[in-house]
Tab-separated table of C-alpha atoms and ligand atoms in Angstrom:
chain	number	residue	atom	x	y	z
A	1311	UNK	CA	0.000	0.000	0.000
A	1312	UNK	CA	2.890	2.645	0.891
A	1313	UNK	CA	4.708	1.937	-2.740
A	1314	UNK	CA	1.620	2.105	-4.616
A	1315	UNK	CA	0.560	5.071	-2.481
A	1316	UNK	CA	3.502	7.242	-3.096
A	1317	UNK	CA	2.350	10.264	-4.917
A	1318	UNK	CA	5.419	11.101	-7.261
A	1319	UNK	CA	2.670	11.264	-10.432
A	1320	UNK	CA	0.770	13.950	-8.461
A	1321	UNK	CA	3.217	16.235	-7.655
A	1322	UNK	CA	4.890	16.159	-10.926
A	1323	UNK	CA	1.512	16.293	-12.798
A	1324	UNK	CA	1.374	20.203	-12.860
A	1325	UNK	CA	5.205	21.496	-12.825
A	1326	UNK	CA	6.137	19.381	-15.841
A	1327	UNK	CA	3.363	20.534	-18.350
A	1328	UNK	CA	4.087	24.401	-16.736
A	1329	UNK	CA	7.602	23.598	-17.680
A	1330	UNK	CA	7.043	22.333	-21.458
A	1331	UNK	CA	4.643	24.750	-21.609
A	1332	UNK	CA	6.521	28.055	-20.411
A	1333	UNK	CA	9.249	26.053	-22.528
A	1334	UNK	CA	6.905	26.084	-25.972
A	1335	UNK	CA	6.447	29.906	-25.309
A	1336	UNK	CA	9.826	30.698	-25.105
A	1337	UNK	CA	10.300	28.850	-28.334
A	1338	UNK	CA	8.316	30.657	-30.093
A	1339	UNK	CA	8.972	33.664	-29.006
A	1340	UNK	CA	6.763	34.514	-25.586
A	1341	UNK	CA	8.267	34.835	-22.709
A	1342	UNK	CA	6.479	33.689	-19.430
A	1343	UNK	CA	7.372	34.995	-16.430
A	1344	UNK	CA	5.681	32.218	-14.289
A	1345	UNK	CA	3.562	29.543	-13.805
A	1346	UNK	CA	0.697	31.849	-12.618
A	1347	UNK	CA	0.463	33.756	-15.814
A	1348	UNK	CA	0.611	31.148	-18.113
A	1349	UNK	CA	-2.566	29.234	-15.689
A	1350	UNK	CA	-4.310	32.866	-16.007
A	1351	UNK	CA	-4.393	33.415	-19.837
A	1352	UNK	CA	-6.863	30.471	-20.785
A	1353	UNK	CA	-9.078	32.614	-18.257
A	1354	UNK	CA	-9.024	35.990	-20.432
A	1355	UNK	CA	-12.831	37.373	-21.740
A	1356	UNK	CA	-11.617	40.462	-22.740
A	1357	UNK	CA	-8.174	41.341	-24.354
A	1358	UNK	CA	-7.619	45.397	-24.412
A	1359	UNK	CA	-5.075	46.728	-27.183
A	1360	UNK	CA	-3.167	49.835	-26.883
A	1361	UNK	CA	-3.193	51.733	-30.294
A	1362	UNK	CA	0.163	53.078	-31.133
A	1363	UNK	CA	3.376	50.874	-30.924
A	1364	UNK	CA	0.963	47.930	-30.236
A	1365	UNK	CA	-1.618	47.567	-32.863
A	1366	UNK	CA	0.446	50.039	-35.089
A	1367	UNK	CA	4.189	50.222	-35.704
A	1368	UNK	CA	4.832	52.947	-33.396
A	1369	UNK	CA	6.759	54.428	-35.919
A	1370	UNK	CA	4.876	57.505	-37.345
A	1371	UNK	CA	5.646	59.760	-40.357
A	1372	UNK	CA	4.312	63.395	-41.275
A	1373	UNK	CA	1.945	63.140	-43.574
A	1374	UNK	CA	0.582	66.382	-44.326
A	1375	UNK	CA	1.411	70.058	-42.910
A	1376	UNK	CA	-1.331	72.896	-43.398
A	1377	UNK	CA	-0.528	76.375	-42.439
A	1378	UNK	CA	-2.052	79.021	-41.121
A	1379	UNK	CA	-3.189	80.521	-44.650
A	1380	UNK	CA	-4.291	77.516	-45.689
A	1381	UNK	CA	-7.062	77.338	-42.759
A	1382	UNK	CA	-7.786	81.030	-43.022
A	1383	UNK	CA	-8.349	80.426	-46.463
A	1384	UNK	CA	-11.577	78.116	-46.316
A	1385	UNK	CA	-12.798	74.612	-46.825
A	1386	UNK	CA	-10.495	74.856	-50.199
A	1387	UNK	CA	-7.340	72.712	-48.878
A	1388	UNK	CA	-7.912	68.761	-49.570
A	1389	UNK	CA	-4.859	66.329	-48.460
A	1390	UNK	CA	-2.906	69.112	-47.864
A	1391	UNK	CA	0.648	70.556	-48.843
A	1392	UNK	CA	3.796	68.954	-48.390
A	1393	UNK	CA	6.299	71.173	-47.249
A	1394	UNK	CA	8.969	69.857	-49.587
A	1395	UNK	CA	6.572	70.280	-52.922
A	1396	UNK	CA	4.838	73.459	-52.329
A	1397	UNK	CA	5.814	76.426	-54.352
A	1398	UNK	CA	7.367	79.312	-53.736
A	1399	UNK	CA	5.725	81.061	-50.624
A	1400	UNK	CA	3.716	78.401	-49.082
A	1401	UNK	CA	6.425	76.272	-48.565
A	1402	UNK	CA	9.019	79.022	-46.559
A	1403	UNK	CA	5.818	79.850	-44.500
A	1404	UNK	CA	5.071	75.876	-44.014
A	1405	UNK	CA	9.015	75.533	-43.145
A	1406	UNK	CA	8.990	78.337	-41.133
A	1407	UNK	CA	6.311	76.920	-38.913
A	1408	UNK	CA	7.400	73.297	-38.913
A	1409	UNK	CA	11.009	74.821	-37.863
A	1410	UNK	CA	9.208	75.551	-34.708
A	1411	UNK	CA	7.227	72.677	-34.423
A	1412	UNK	CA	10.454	70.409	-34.466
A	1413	UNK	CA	12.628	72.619	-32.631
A	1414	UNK	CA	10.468	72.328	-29.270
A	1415	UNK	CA	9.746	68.728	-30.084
A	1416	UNK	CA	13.416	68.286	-29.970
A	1417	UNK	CA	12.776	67.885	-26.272
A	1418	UNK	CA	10.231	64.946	-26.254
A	1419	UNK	CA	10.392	61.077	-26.225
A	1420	UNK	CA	6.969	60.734	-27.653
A	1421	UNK	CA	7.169	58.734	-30.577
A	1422	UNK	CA	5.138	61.784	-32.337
A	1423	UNK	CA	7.459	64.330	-31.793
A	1424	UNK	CA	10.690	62.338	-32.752
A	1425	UNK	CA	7.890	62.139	-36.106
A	1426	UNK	CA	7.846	65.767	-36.344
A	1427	UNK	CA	11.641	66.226	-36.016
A	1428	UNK	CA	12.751	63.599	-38.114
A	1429	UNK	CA	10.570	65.341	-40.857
A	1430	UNK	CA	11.921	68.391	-40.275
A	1431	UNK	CA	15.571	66.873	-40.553
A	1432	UNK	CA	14.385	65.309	-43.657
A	1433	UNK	CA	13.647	67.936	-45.464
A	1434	UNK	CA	16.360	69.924	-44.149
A	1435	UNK	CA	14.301	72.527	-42.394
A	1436	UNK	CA	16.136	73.958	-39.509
A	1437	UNK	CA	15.210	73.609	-35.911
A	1438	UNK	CA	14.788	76.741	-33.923
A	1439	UNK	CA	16.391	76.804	-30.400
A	1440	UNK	CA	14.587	75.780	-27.171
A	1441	UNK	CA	14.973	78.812	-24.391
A	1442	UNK	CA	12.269	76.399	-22.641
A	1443	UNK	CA	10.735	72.823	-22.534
A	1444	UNK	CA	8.036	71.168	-20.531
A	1445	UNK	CA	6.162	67.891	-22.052
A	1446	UNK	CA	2.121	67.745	-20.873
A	1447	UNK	CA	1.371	64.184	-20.360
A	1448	UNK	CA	-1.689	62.614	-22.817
A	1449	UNK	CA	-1.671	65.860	-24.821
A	1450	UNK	CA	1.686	67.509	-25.996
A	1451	UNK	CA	4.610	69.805	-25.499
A	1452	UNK	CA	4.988	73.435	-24.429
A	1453	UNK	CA	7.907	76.024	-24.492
A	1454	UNK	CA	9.661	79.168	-25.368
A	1455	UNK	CA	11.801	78.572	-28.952
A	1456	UNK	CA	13.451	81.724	-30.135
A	1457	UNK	CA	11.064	83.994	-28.383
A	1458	UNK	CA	8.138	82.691	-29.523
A	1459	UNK	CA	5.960	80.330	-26.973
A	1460	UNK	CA	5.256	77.208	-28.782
A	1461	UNK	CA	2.464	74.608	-28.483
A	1462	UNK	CA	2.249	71.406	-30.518
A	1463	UNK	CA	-0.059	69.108	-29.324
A	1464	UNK	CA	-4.082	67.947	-29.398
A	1465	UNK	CA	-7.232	69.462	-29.083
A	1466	UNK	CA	-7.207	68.962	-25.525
A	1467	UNK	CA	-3.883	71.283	-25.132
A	1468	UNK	CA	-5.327	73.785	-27.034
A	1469	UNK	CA	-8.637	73.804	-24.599
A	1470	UNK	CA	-5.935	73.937	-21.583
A	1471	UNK	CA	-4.212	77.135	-23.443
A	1472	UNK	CA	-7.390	79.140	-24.252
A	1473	UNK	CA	-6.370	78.950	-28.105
A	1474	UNK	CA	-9.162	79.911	-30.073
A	1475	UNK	CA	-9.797	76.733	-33.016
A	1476	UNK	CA	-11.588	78.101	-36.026
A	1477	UNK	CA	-14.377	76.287	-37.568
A	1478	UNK	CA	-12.448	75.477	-40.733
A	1479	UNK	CA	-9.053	74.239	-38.398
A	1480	UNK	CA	-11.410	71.537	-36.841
A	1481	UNK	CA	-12.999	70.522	-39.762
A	1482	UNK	CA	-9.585	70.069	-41.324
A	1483	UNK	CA	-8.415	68.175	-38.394
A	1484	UNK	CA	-11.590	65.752	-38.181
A	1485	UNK	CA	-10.719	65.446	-42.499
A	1486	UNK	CA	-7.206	63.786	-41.381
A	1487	UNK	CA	-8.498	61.506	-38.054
A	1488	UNK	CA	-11.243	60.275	-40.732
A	1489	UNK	CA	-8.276	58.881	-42.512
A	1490	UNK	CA	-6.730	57.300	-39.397
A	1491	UNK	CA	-4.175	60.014	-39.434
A	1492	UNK	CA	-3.702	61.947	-35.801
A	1493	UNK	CA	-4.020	65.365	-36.213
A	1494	UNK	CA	-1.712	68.059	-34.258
A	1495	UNK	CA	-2.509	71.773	-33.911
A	1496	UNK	CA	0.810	74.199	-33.529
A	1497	UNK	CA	0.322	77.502	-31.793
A	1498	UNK	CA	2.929	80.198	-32.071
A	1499	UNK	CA	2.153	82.978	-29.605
A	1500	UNK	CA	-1.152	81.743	-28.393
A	1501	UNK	CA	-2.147	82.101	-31.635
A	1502	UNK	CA	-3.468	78.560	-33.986
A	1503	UNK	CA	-0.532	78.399	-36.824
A	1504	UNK	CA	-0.776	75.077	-38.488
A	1505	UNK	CA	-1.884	71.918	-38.393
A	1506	UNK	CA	0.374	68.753	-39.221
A	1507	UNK	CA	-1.224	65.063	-39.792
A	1508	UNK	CA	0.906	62.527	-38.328
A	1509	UNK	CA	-0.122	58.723	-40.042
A	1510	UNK	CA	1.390	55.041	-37.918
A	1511	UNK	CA	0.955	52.111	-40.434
A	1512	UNK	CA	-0.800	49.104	-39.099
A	1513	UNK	CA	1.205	45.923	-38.266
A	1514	UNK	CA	0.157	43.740	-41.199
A	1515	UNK	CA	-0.513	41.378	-38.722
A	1516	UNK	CA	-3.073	42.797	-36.307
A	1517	UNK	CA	-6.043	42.188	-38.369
A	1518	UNK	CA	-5.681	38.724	-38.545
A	1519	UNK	CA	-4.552	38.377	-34.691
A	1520	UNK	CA	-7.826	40.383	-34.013
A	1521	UNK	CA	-9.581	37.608	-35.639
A	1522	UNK	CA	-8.112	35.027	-34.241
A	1523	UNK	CA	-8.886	36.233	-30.903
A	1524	UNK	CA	-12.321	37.178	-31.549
A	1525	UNK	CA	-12.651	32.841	-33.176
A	1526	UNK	CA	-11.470	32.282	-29.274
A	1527	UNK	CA	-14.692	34.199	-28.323
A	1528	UNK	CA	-12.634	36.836	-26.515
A	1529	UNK	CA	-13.617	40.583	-26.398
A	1530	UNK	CA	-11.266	42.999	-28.524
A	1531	UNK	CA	-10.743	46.263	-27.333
A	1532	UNK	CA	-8.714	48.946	-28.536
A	1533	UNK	CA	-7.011	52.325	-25.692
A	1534	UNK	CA	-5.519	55.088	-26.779
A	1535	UNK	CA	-4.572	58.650	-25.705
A	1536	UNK	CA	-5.698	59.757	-29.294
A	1537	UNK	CA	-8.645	61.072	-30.338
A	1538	UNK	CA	-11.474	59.438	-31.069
A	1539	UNK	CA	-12.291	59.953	-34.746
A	1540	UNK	CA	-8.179	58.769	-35.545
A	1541	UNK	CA	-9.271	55.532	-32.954
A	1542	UNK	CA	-12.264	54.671	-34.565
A	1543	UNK	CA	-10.331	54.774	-37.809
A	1544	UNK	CA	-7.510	52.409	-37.187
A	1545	UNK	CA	-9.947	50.333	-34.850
A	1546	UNK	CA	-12.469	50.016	-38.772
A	1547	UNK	CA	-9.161	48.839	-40.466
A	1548	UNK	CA	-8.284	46.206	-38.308
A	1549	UNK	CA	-11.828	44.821	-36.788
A	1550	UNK	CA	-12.411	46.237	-33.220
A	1551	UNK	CA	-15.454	47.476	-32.297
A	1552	UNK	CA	-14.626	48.672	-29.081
A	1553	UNK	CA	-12.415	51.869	-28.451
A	1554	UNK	CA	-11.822	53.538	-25.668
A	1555	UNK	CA	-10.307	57.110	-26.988
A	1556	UNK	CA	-9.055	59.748	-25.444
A	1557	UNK	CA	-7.614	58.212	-21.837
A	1558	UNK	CA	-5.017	59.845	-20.537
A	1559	UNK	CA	-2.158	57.723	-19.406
A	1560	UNK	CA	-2.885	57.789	-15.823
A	1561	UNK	CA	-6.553	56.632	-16.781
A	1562	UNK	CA	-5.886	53.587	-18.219
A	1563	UNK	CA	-5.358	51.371	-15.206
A	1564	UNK	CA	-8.768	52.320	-13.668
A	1565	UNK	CA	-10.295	51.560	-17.594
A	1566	UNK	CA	-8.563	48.310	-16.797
A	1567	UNK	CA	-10.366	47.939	-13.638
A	1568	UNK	CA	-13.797	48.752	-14.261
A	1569	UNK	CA	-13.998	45.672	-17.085
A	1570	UNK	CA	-12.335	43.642	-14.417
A	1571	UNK	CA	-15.105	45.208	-11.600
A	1572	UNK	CA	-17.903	43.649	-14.538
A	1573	UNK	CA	-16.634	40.530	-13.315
A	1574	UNK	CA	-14.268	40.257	-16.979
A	1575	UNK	CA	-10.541	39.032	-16.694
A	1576	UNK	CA	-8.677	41.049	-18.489
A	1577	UNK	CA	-5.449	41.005	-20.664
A	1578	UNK	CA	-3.974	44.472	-21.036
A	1579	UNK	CA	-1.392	44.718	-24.481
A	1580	UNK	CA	0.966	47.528	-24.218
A	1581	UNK	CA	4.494	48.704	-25.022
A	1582	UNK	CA	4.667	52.445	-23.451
A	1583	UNK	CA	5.637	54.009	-20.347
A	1584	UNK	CA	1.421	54.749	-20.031
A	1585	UNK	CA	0.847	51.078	-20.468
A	1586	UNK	CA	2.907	50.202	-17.483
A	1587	UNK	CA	0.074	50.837	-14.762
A	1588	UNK	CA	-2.299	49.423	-16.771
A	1589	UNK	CA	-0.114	45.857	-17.566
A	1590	UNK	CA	0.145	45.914	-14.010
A	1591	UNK	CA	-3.530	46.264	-12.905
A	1592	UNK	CA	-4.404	43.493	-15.795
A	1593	UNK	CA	-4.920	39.808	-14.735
A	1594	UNK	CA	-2.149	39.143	-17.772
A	1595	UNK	CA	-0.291	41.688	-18.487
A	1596	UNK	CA	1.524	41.167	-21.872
A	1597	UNK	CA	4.050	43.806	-23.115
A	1598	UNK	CA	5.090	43.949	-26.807
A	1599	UNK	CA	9.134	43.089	-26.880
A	1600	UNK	CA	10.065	46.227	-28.263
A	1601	UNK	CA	8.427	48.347	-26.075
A	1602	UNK	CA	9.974	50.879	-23.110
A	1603	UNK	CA	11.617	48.937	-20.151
A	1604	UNK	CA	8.827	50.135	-17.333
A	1605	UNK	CA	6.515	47.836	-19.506
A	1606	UNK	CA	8.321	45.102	-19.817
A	1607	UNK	CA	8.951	44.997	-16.297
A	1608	UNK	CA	5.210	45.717	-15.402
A	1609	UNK	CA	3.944	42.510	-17.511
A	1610	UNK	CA	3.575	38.840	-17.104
A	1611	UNK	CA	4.277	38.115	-20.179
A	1612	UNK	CA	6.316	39.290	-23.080
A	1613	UNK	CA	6.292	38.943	-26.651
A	1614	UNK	CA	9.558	38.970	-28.132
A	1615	UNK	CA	8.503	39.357	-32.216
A	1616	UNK	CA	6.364	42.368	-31.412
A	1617	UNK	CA	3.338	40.596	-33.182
A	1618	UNK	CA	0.061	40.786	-32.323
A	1619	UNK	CA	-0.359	36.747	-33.480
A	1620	UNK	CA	1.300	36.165	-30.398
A	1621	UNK	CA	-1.290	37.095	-28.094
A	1622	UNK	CA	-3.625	34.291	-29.773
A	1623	UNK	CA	-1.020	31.970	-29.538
A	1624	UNK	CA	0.064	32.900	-25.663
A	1625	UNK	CA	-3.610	32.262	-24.826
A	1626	UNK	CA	-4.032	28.753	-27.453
A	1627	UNK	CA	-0.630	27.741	-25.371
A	1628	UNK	CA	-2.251	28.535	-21.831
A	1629	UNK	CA	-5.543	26.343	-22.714
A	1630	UNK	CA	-3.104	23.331	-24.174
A	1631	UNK	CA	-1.281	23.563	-20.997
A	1632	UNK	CA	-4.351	23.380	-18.510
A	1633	UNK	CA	-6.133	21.157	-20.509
A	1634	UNK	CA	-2.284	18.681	-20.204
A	1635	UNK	CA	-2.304	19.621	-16.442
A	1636	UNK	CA	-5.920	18.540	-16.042
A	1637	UNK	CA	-5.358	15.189	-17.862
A	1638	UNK	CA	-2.092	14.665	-15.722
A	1639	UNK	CA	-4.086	14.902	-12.586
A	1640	UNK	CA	-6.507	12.125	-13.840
A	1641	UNK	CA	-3.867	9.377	-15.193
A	1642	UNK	CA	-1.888	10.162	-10.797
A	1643	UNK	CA	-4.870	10.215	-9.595
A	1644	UNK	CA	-6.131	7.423	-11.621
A	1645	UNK	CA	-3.407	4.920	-10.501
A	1646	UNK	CA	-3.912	5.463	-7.216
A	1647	UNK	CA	-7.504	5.261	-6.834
A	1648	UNK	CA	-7.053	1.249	-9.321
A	1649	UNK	CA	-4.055	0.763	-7.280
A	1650	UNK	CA	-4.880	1.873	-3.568
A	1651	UNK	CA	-7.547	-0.903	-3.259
A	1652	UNK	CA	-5.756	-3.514	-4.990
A	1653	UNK	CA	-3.022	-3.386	-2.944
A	1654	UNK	CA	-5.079	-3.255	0.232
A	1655	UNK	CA	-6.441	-6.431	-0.873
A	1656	UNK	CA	-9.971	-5.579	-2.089
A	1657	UNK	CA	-9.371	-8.535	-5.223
A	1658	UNK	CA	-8.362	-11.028	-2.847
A	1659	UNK	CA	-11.568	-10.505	-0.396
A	1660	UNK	CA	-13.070	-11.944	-3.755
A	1661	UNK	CA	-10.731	-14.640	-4.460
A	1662	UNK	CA	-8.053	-12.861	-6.467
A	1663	UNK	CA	-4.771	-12.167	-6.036
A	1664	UNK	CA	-2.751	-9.616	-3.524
A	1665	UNK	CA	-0.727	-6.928	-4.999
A	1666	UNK	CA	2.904	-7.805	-4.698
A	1667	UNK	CA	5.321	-4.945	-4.169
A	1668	UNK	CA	6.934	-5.453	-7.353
A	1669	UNK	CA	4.373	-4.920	-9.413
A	1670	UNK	CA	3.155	-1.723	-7.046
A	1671	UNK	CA	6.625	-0.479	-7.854
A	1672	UNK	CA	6.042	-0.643	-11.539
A	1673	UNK	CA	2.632	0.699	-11.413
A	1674	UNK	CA	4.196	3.837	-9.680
A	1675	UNK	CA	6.668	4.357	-12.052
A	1676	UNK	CA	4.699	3.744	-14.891
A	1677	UNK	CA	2.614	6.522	-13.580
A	1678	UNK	CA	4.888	8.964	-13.722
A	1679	UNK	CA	6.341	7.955	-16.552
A	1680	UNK	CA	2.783	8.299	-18.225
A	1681	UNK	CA	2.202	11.608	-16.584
A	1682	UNK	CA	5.666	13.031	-17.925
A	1683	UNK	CA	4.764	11.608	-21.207
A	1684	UNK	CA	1.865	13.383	-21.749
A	1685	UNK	CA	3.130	16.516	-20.725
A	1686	UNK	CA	6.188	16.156	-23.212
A	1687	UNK	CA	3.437	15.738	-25.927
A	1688	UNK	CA	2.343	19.708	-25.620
A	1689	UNK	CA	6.239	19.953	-27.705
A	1690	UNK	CA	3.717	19.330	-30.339
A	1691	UNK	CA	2.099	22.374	-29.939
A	1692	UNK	CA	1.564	24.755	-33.060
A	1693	UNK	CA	1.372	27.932	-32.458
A	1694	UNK	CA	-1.116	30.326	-34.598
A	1695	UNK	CA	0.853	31.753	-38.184
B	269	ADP	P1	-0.974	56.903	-26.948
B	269	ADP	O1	-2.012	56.016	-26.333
B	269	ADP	O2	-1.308	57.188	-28.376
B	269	ADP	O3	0.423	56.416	-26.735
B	269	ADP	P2	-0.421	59.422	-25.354
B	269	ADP	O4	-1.156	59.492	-24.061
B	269	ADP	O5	1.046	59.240	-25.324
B	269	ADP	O6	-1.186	58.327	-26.241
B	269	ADP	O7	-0.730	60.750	-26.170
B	269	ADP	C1	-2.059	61.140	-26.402
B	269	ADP	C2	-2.148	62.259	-27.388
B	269	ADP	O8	-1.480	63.426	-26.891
B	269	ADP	C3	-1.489	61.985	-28.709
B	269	ADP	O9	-2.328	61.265	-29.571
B	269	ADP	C4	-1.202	63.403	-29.210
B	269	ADP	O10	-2.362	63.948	-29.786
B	269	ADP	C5	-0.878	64.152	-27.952
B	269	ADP	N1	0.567	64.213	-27.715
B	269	ADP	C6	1.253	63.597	-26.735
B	269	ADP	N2	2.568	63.897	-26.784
B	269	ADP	C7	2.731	64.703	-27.868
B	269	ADP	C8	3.868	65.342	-28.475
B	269	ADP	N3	5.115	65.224	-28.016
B	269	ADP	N4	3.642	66.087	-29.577
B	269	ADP	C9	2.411	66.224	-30.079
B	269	ADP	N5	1.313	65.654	-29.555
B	269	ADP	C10	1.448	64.904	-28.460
B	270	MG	MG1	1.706	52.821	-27.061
C-alpha cells in the first residue's frame, strides 16, 4: 500500500506541463514569467489593445502640414501641402512653422514628436532653439523657442491654453483623423498656426490576430490617448469594435479595472511608459518586446517578435497547458484510486490475487512515466501563423 501510495505522479503532474509549456512559449517567441500567468491566460474574456506601438508600428511619419493661410483660407485645402513640394511662398511659410514645431519637439520622447523632427531633418528645415521645454502628459509639449511660446499638441492642449480653433481648423483636423491620421494643432504665440497630420501604419498582422482572438470568443478592445475619430479609424481597419479614446495615461489602469469590476478578466497589451500601470492592474499583463523597459517589467508576459499573433497563440498555449495539467491529474490520480484498493487487498476478499510490491513499484513508475509523457506531448504544440 505505501509503494503504490507514493504520490510522485501527483506532484509532478502540474510542474512538468508548466515547464514544457513556459518552454513552448519561449520557443516561439513569448516569454512567461511564471507559472501563474501562463494558468491565467486560458481565463481571459476580454483582451484590451493599446493603439500606437501595439496595434500600429509605433513608428509615425508626417503626412501632411497645413498652415495658417491655408485654414484662413476656407474649406479649399484637400490632403494638404507637403512642405517639400509646395511652391514658392507656401512652402518658406510651411518651413517656417514646422522649424518651430520640431525645434520644441526636440525635447520629447513621444514617438510623435521624434515624427515631427525627423521630418523636419528630412527635409532639411532647420530647428529653432529651445529657451524652454516642458512635455504635458496625454496631450503635448509646451515652451519658449526663439522667443516665440510654442504649443504642438491635441485638441485637448489647445482647450488647456485658451487657443481659439476656427471652424475650418477643426474641420480640417476631423478630415485627417477620418483617414486614421492623428491630427496636431501648432500655436505660435497663443495664436493657432498650423496643423500637421501625423499617419502610424498598421502591423500587417493585427487584423488577422484580431480575428483570431475574436474565433477564441474573446472581447477585442482597442485604448488610446488619441482622439477618437483617428481611434475609430484604425480600430475600422483592423476589426475592433470597441475603443476607448481619449484616456489619458494615468486613466488607463482604472479603464482596466472597471472591465475587471464587470466581473471580466482582463489582458492588457501595451508597449509604453502609459501602459505600465495598466499591464500591471491586468490579470495578464503582456508587453510587446520592443516596447519601453517600465513595460516590460510591469507585464507577465512578453512577446519577443512584437506581433500581435502572439497574443492568440500565448492564450491557445495557456488552454493546451491546462487542458495537459488537467489530464495529468486524472492518469496520478487514476493509478492510485485502481491501485490503492488492490493493494489493500480488495481482489483477494473476492478470491483474487494480492498486490505484490513489485508490481506496485512498476505501477508507480509507470505513472509517472505516463504523466511526464503526456506533458512532453504539448512539444507538439503549433502555435497560430
Ligand atoms: P498613446 O495612447 O497614443 O500612446 P499618449 O497618451 O502618449 O497616447 O498621447 C495622447 C495624445 O497626446 C497623442 O495622440 C497626441 O495627440 C498628444 N501628444 C502627446 N505627446 C505629444 C507630443 N510630443 N507632440 C504632439 N502631440 C502629443
Ligand atoms: Mg503605445
Amino acid at each position: 500500500v505505501l509503494v503504490i501510495a507514493c504520490p510522485c505522479a501527483l506532484g509532478l503532474a502540474t510542474p512538468t506541463a508548466i515547464m514544457v509549456g513556459t518552454g513552448k512559449g519561449a520557443q516561439h517567441g513569448i516569454l512567461i514569467k511564471g507559472g501563474e500567468a501562463l494558468e491565467m491566460a486560458h481565463k481571459i474574456q476580454t483582451v484590451i489593445l493599446d493603439k500606437t506601438g501595439t496595434i500600429t508600428q509605433g513608428k509615425p511619419h508626417v503626412t501632411d502640414v497645413i498652415g495658417k493661410e491655408q485654414l484662413d483660407g476656407g474649406g479649399g485645402v484637400v490632403g494638404g501641402v507637403d512642405a517639400g513640394g509646395a511652391d514658392g511662398v507656401d512652402a518658406r511659410a510651411l518651413s517656417e512653422i514646422i522649424g518651430y514645431a520640431a525645434g520644441i519637439e526636440r525635447g520629447s520622447e513621444h514617438p510623435l514628436g521624434f515624427s515631427i523632427v525627423q521630418y523636419a531633418i528630412n527635409n532639411e528645415i532647420p530647428l529653432k532653439p529651445i529657451d524652454s521645454f516642458e512635455a504635458i502628459v496625454g496631450k503635448g509639449v509646451q515652451g519658449i523657442s526663439a522667443g516665440r511660446r510654442v504649443l504642438v499638441g491635441n485638441s485637448m492642449l489647445m482647450d488647456a491654453f485658451k487657443i481659439e480653433l476656427s471652424a475650418e481648423s477643426v474641420a480640417c483636423a476631423q478630415r485627417f483623423s477620418f483617414q486614421g491620421k492623428t491630427p496636431i494643432y501648432l500655436a505660435l504665440d497663443d495664436e493657432l498656426s498650423g496643423i500637421i497630420a501625423v499617419a502610424d501604419v498598421v502591423k500587417p498582422t493585427s487584423r488577422t490576430a484580431i480575428q483570431k482572438l475574436h474565433d477564441l470568443k474573446i472581447n477585442v478592445a482597442m485604448i488610446t490617448g488619441d482622439n477618437e475619430r483617428t481611434a475609430k479609424a484604425i480600430a475600422q481597419l483592423v476589426g475592433i469594435d470597441n475603443v476607448i479614446a481619449e484616456v489619458l495615461p494615468q486613466d488607463k489602469a482604472a479603464r482596466v479595472k472597471s472591465y475587471q469590476e464587470e466581473g471580466q478578466r482582463v489582458a492588457m497589451v501595451g508597449d509604453g511608459i502609459n501602459d505600465a500601470p495598466a499591464l500591471a492592474q491586468s490579470d495578464v499583463g503582456i508587453a510587446i518586446g520592443s516596447g519601453t523597459d517600465v513595460a516590460l517589467e510591469s507585464a507577465d508576459i512578453v512577446l519577443m517578435h512584437s506581433d500581435l499573433m502572439d497574443v492568440a497563440t500565448a492564450i491557445k498555449l495557456s488552454k493546451a497547458t491546462i487542458r495537459n495539467v488537467k489530464q495529468n491529474l486524472f492518469w496520478a490520480f487514476g493509478y492510485n484510486v485502481a491501485g490503492i484498493p488492490i493493494a489493500c487487498g480488495l481482489l483477494y476478499l473476492f478470491g483474487g490475487p494480492l498486490l505484490s510490491p513489485l508490481f506496485a513499484a512498476a505501477a508507480m513508475s509507470l505513472s509517472s512515466v505516463s504523466v511526464v509523457s503526456n506533458a512532453l506531448r504539448l512539444r507538439r504544440f503549433k502555435a497560430y501563423d
